[in-house]
């Protein structure tokens, strides 16, 4: 099961539960909110993947480590985070473009395009839930994926809505994924076995949840969800 604890510019955190284990994806909200989302039970949590160093993706990283949970990120991301509990530095695991294991989850990191040090997406596999593509905060999807069971992917804005963006918001064009770019990418993927697509990190100002959902379902023919707190995808 995939569960959304938070999604968007104010904070991102998701969980994947399979085989009695829980993998955290991002920790960009308050620690108390993460605990609440986990029903105050950390016994099943085997680790936390972090895509990059922006606070809305790693806000609670120090509390996560202090709670005894290992974190996994690129070396560049680690360099961009202020670790306060240096006694727990041994819980920081830097990863490259090679498969690693977190409990019984098998994870393959891959590079994405964002305005940070060394951002990553993750291809995640567990025998009890299958293959999951998790990618956020990127203006372009370089790789083509085949037969993912579940897809969690950014759909931040639509190009139809950004014609008159003020200068301070132009950054979005070079750091986040548009609906149109996502559609073009998904048309190249092999989605035959895909069960669900969940659209994450929608822009509060430029996101249109119902329109995005309809467009992606039309493009792919797959069940599509909008990431909102409390959403559970099976």
GROMACS .gro file of C-alpha atoms in nm:
model
  234
    1UNK     CA    1   0.000   0.000   0.000
    2UNK     CA    2   0.113   0.353  -0.080
    3UNK     CA    3   0.001   0.631   0.152
    4UNK     CA    4   0.028   1.006   0.111
    5UNK     CA    5   0.112   1.199   0.428
    6UNK     CA    6   0.178   1.528   0.246
    7UNK     CA    7   0.242   1.650  -0.108
    8UNK     CA    8   0.326   1.992  -0.245
    9UNK     CA    9   0.551   2.291  -0.189
   10UNK     CA   10   0.466   2.303   0.184
   11UNK     CA   11   0.592   1.950   0.244
   12UNK     CA   12   0.624   1.602   0.096
   13UNK     CA   13   0.611   1.263   0.263
   14UNK     CA   14   0.482   0.926   0.146
   15UNK     CA   15   0.501   0.569   0.274
   16UNK     CA   16   0.518   0.236   0.097
   17UNK     CA   17   0.405  -0.060   0.305
   18UNK     CA   18   0.476  -0.414   0.190
   19UNK     CA   19   0.555  -0.744   0.359
   20UNK     CA   20   0.524  -0.596   0.706
   21UNK     CA   21   0.781  -0.324   0.627
   22UNK     CA   22   0.741   0.050   0.569
   23UNK     CA   23   0.966   0.262   0.351
   24UNK     CA   24   0.945   0.641   0.391
   25UNK     CA   25   0.970   0.850   0.075
   26UNK     CA   26   1.080   1.201   0.177
   27UNK     CA   27   1.045   1.358   0.521
   28UNK     CA   28   0.955   1.714   0.431
   29UNK     CA   29   0.698   1.773   0.705
   30UNK     CA   30   0.715   1.800   1.082
   31UNK     CA   31   0.825   1.494   1.275
   32UNK     CA   32   0.502   1.488   1.476
   33UNK     CA   33   0.303   1.473   1.152
   34UNK     CA   34   0.516   1.185   1.028
   35UNK     CA   35   0.463   0.999   1.356
   36UNK     CA   36   0.088   1.057   1.329
   37UNK     CA   37   0.092   0.922   0.972
   38UNK     CA   38   0.270   0.612   1.098
   39UNK     CA   39   0.018   0.570   1.382
   40UNK     CA   40   0.308   0.640   1.623
   41UNK     CA   41   0.458   0.299   1.541
   42UNK     CA   42   0.814   0.302   1.405
   43UNK     CA   43   0.873  -0.069   1.443
   44UNK     CA   44   0.806  -0.144   1.074
   45UNK     CA   45   1.001   0.148   0.926
   46UNK     CA   46   1.316   0.024   0.751
   47UNK     CA   47   1.446   0.348   0.602
   48UNK     CA   48   1.379   0.682   0.435
   49UNK     CA   49   1.464   0.788   0.079
   50UNK     CA   50   1.527   1.159   0.015
   51UNK     CA   51   1.534   1.301  -0.338
   52UNK     CA   52   1.708   1.634  -0.268
   53UNK     CA   53   1.793   1.892  -0.004
   54UNK     CA   54   1.503   2.137  -0.027
   55UNK     CA   55   1.324   2.167   0.306
   56UNK     CA   56   0.988   2.052   0.170
   57UNK     CA   57   1.155   1.715   0.111
   58UNK     CA   58   1.388   1.680   0.411
   59UNK     CA   59   1.254   1.901   0.692
   60UNK     CA   60   1.248   1.625   0.957
   61UNK     CA   61   1.569   1.450   0.852
   62UNK     CA   62   1.743   1.501   1.187
   63UNK     CA   63   1.446   1.369   1.385
   64UNK     CA   64   1.420   1.072   1.149
   65UNK     CA   65   1.781   0.976   1.219
   66UNK     CA   66   1.744   1.039   1.590
   67UNK     CA   67   1.453   0.793   1.589
   68UNK     CA   68   1.689   0.523   1.461
   69UNK     CA   69   1.589   0.532   1.093
   70UNK     CA   70   1.856   0.521   0.822
   71UNK     CA   71   1.831   0.776   0.540
   72UNK     CA   72   1.938   0.733   0.178
   73UNK     CA   73   2.030   1.014  -0.062
   74UNK     CA   74   2.297   1.125  -0.307
   75UNK     CA   75   2.630   1.262  -0.190
   76UNK     CA   76   2.535   1.602  -0.331
   77UNK     CA   77   2.209   1.605  -0.138
   78UNK     CA   78   2.387   1.511   0.183
   79UNK     CA   79   2.628   1.801   0.130
   80UNK     CA   80   2.335   2.039   0.107
   81UNK     CA   81   2.164   1.936   0.431
   82UNK     CA   82   2.246   2.075   0.774
   83UNK     CA   83   2.277   1.770   0.997
   84UNK     CA   84   2.238   1.873   1.360
   85UNK     CA   85   2.272   1.536   1.528
   86UNK     CA   86   2.622   1.446   1.414
   87UNK     CA   87   2.628   1.153   1.653
   88UNK     CA   88   2.380   0.993   1.412
   89UNK     CA   89   2.583   1.060   1.097
   90UNK     CA   90   2.634   0.685   1.057
   91UNK     CA   91   2.267   0.671   0.958
   92UNK     CA   92   2.338   0.882   0.646
   93UNK     CA   93   2.380   0.651   0.348
   94UNK     CA   94   2.494   0.813   0.024
   95UNK     CA   95   2.397   0.622  -0.289
   96UNK     CA   96   2.502   0.626  -0.653
   97UNK     CA   97   2.347   0.477  -0.966
   98UNK     CA   98   2.356   0.123  -0.827
   99UNK     CA   99   2.091  -0.101  -0.672
  100UNK     CA  100   2.081  -0.106  -0.292
  101UNK     CA  101   1.855  -0.271  -0.037
  102UNK     CA  102   1.649  -0.120   0.242
  103UNK     CA  103   1.502  -0.409   0.434
  104UNK     CA  104   1.341  -0.621   0.163
  105UNK     CA  105   1.294  -0.323  -0.067
  106UNK     CA  106   1.525  -0.313  -0.368
  107UNK     CA  107   1.601   0.043  -0.481
  108UNK     CA  108   1.764   0.181  -0.796
  109UNK     CA  109   1.835   0.556  -0.787
  110UNK     CA  110   1.840   0.758  -1.108
  111UNK     CA  111   1.930   1.116  -1.194
  112UNK     CA  112   1.666   1.385  -1.245
  113UNK     CA  113   1.687   1.750  -1.351
  114UNK     CA  114   1.628   2.002  -1.072
  115UNK     CA  115   1.805   2.312  -0.940
  116UNK     CA  116   1.981   2.131  -0.656
  117UNK     CA  117   2.314   1.956  -0.601
  118UNK     CA  118   2.246   1.599  -0.713
  119UNK     CA  119   1.872   1.519  -0.716
  120UNK     CA  120   1.746   1.165  -0.757
  121UNK     CA  121   1.439   0.968  -0.844
  122UNK     CA  122   1.395   0.610  -0.726
  123UNK     CA  123   1.279   0.285  -0.884
  124UNK     CA  124   1.158   0.068  -0.595
  125UNK     CA  125   1.073  -0.302  -0.591
  126UNK     CA  126   0.923  -0.529  -0.327
  127UNK     CA  127   0.781  -0.869  -0.409
  128UNK     CA  128   0.457  -0.792  -0.223
  129UNK     CA  129   0.375  -0.468  -0.407
  130UNK     CA  130   0.579  -0.486  -0.727
  131UNK     CA  131   0.767  -0.208  -0.901
  132UNK     CA  132   0.718   0.159  -0.811
  133UNK     CA  133   0.855   0.461  -0.997
  134UNK     CA  134   0.896   0.761  -0.766
  135UNK     CA  135   1.002   1.086  -0.928
  136UNK     CA  136   0.945   1.447  -0.826
  137UNK     CA  137   1.097   1.793  -0.874
  138UNK     CA  138   1.234   1.756  -1.224
  139UNK     CA  139   1.159   1.954  -1.539
  140UNK     CA  140   1.233   1.654  -1.765
  141UNK     CA  141   1.218   1.274  -1.748
  142UNK     CA  142   1.529   1.130  -1.911
  143UNK     CA  143   1.451   0.761  -1.865
  144UNK     CA  144   1.185   0.531  -2.008
  145UNK     CA  145   1.032   0.282  -1.764
  146UNK     CA  146   0.866  -0.048  -1.839
  147UNK     CA  147   0.583  -0.223  -1.656
  148UNK     CA  148   0.589  -0.034  -1.329
  149UNK     CA  149   0.301  -0.148  -1.109
  150UNK     CA  150   0.261   0.195  -0.951
  151UNK     CA  151   0.385   0.539  -1.055
  152UNK     CA  152   0.423   0.839  -0.823
  153UNK     CA  153   0.519   1.130  -1.043
  154UNK     CA  154   0.522   1.507  -1.026
  155UNK     CA  155   0.262   1.700  -1.225
  156UNK     CA  156   0.328   2.052  -1.103
  157UNK     CA  157   0.161   2.285  -1.352
  158UNK     CA  158   0.015   2.312  -1.704
  159UNK     CA  159   0.183   2.514  -1.974
  160UNK     CA  160  -0.157   2.663  -2.061
  161UNK     CA  161  -0.159   2.850  -1.727
  162UNK     CA  162   0.187   3.008  -1.716
  163UNK     CA  163   0.188   3.252  -2.006
  164UNK     CA  164   0.214   3.558  -1.782
  165UNK     CA  165   0.428   3.430  -1.496
  166UNK     CA  166   0.609   3.701  -1.296
  167UNK     CA  167   0.988   3.679  -1.313
  168UNK     CA  168   1.024   3.532  -0.965
  169UNK     CA  169   0.810   3.234  -1.066
  170UNK     CA  170   0.987   3.157  -1.395
  171UNK     CA  171   1.209   2.914  -1.197
  172UNK     CA  172   0.928   2.660  -1.217
  173UNK     CA  173   1.002   2.608  -1.588
  174UNK     CA  174   1.351   2.480  -1.512
  175UNK     CA  175   1.280   2.286  -1.195
  176UNK     CA  176   0.937   2.123  -1.207
  177UNK     CA  177   0.744   1.890  -1.436
  178UNK     CA  178   0.456   2.016  -1.646
  179UNK     CA  179   0.146   1.819  -1.735
  180UNK     CA  180   0.241   1.833  -2.102
  181UNK     CA  181   0.596   1.705  -2.050
  182UNK     CA  182   0.461   1.427  -1.828
  183UNK     CA  183   0.211   1.325  -2.096
  184UNK     CA  184   0.484   1.311  -2.359
  185UNK     CA  185   0.699   1.098  -2.131
  186UNK     CA  186   0.427   0.852  -2.029
  187UNK     CA  187   0.341   0.791  -2.394
  188UNK     CA  188   0.693   0.644  -2.431
  189UNK     CA  189   0.667   0.416  -2.129
  190UNK     CA  190   0.538   0.059  -2.140
  191UNK     CA  191   0.233   0.084  -1.911
  192UNK     CA  192   0.074  -0.251  -1.991
  193UNK     CA  193   0.107  -0.380  -1.634
  194UNK     CA  194   0.066  -0.045  -1.459
  195UNK     CA  195  -0.213  -0.045  -1.202
  196UNK     CA  196  -0.209   0.316  -1.077
  197UNK     CA  197  -0.059   0.658  -1.142
  198UNK     CA  198  -0.052   0.910  -0.856
  199UNK     CA  199   0.018   1.274  -0.941
  200UNK     CA  200   0.227   1.441  -0.674
  201UNK     CA  201   0.368   1.786  -0.594
  202UNK     CA  202   0.096   1.989  -0.770
  203UNK     CA  203   0.149   2.363  -0.762
  204UNK     CA  204  -0.091   2.544  -0.531
  205UNK     CA  205  -0.107   2.840  -0.768
  206UNK     CA  206  -0.091   2.665  -1.106
  207UNK     CA  207  -0.217   2.313  -1.036
  208UNK     CA  208  -0.559   2.197  -1.159
  209UNK     CA  209  -0.620   1.856  -0.995
  210UNK     CA  210  -0.931   1.748  -1.185
  211UNK     CA  211  -0.795   1.862  -1.521
  212UNK     CA  212  -0.461   1.691  -1.460
  213UNK     CA  213  -0.635   1.368  -1.354
  214UNK     CA  214  -0.859   1.365  -1.660
  215UNK     CA  215  -0.571   1.438  -1.896
  216UNK     CA  216  -0.344   1.165  -1.758
  217UNK     CA  217  -0.625   0.909  -1.754
  218UNK     CA  218  -0.706   0.998  -2.115
  219UNK     CA  219  -0.338   0.974  -2.217
  220UNK     CA  220  -0.264   0.646  -2.039
  221UNK     CA  221  -0.595   0.469  -1.981
  222UNK     CA  222  -0.480   0.403  -1.624
  223UNK     CA  223  -0.640   0.477  -1.287
  224UNK     CA  224  -0.504   0.812  -1.179
  225UNK     CA  225  -0.508   0.971  -0.834
  226UNK     CA  226  -0.422   1.315  -0.702
  227UNK     CA  227  -0.193   1.304  -0.398
  228UNK     CA  228  -0.376   1.447  -0.098
  229UNK     CA  229  -0.304   1.373   0.269
  230UNK     CA  230  -0.458   1.044   0.372
  231UNK     CA  231  -0.482   0.898   0.021
  232UNK     CA  232  -0.413   0.524   0.018
  233UNK     CA  233  -0.331   0.349  -0.309
  234UNK     CA  234  -0.336  -0.029  -0.332
   0.00000   0.00000   0.00000
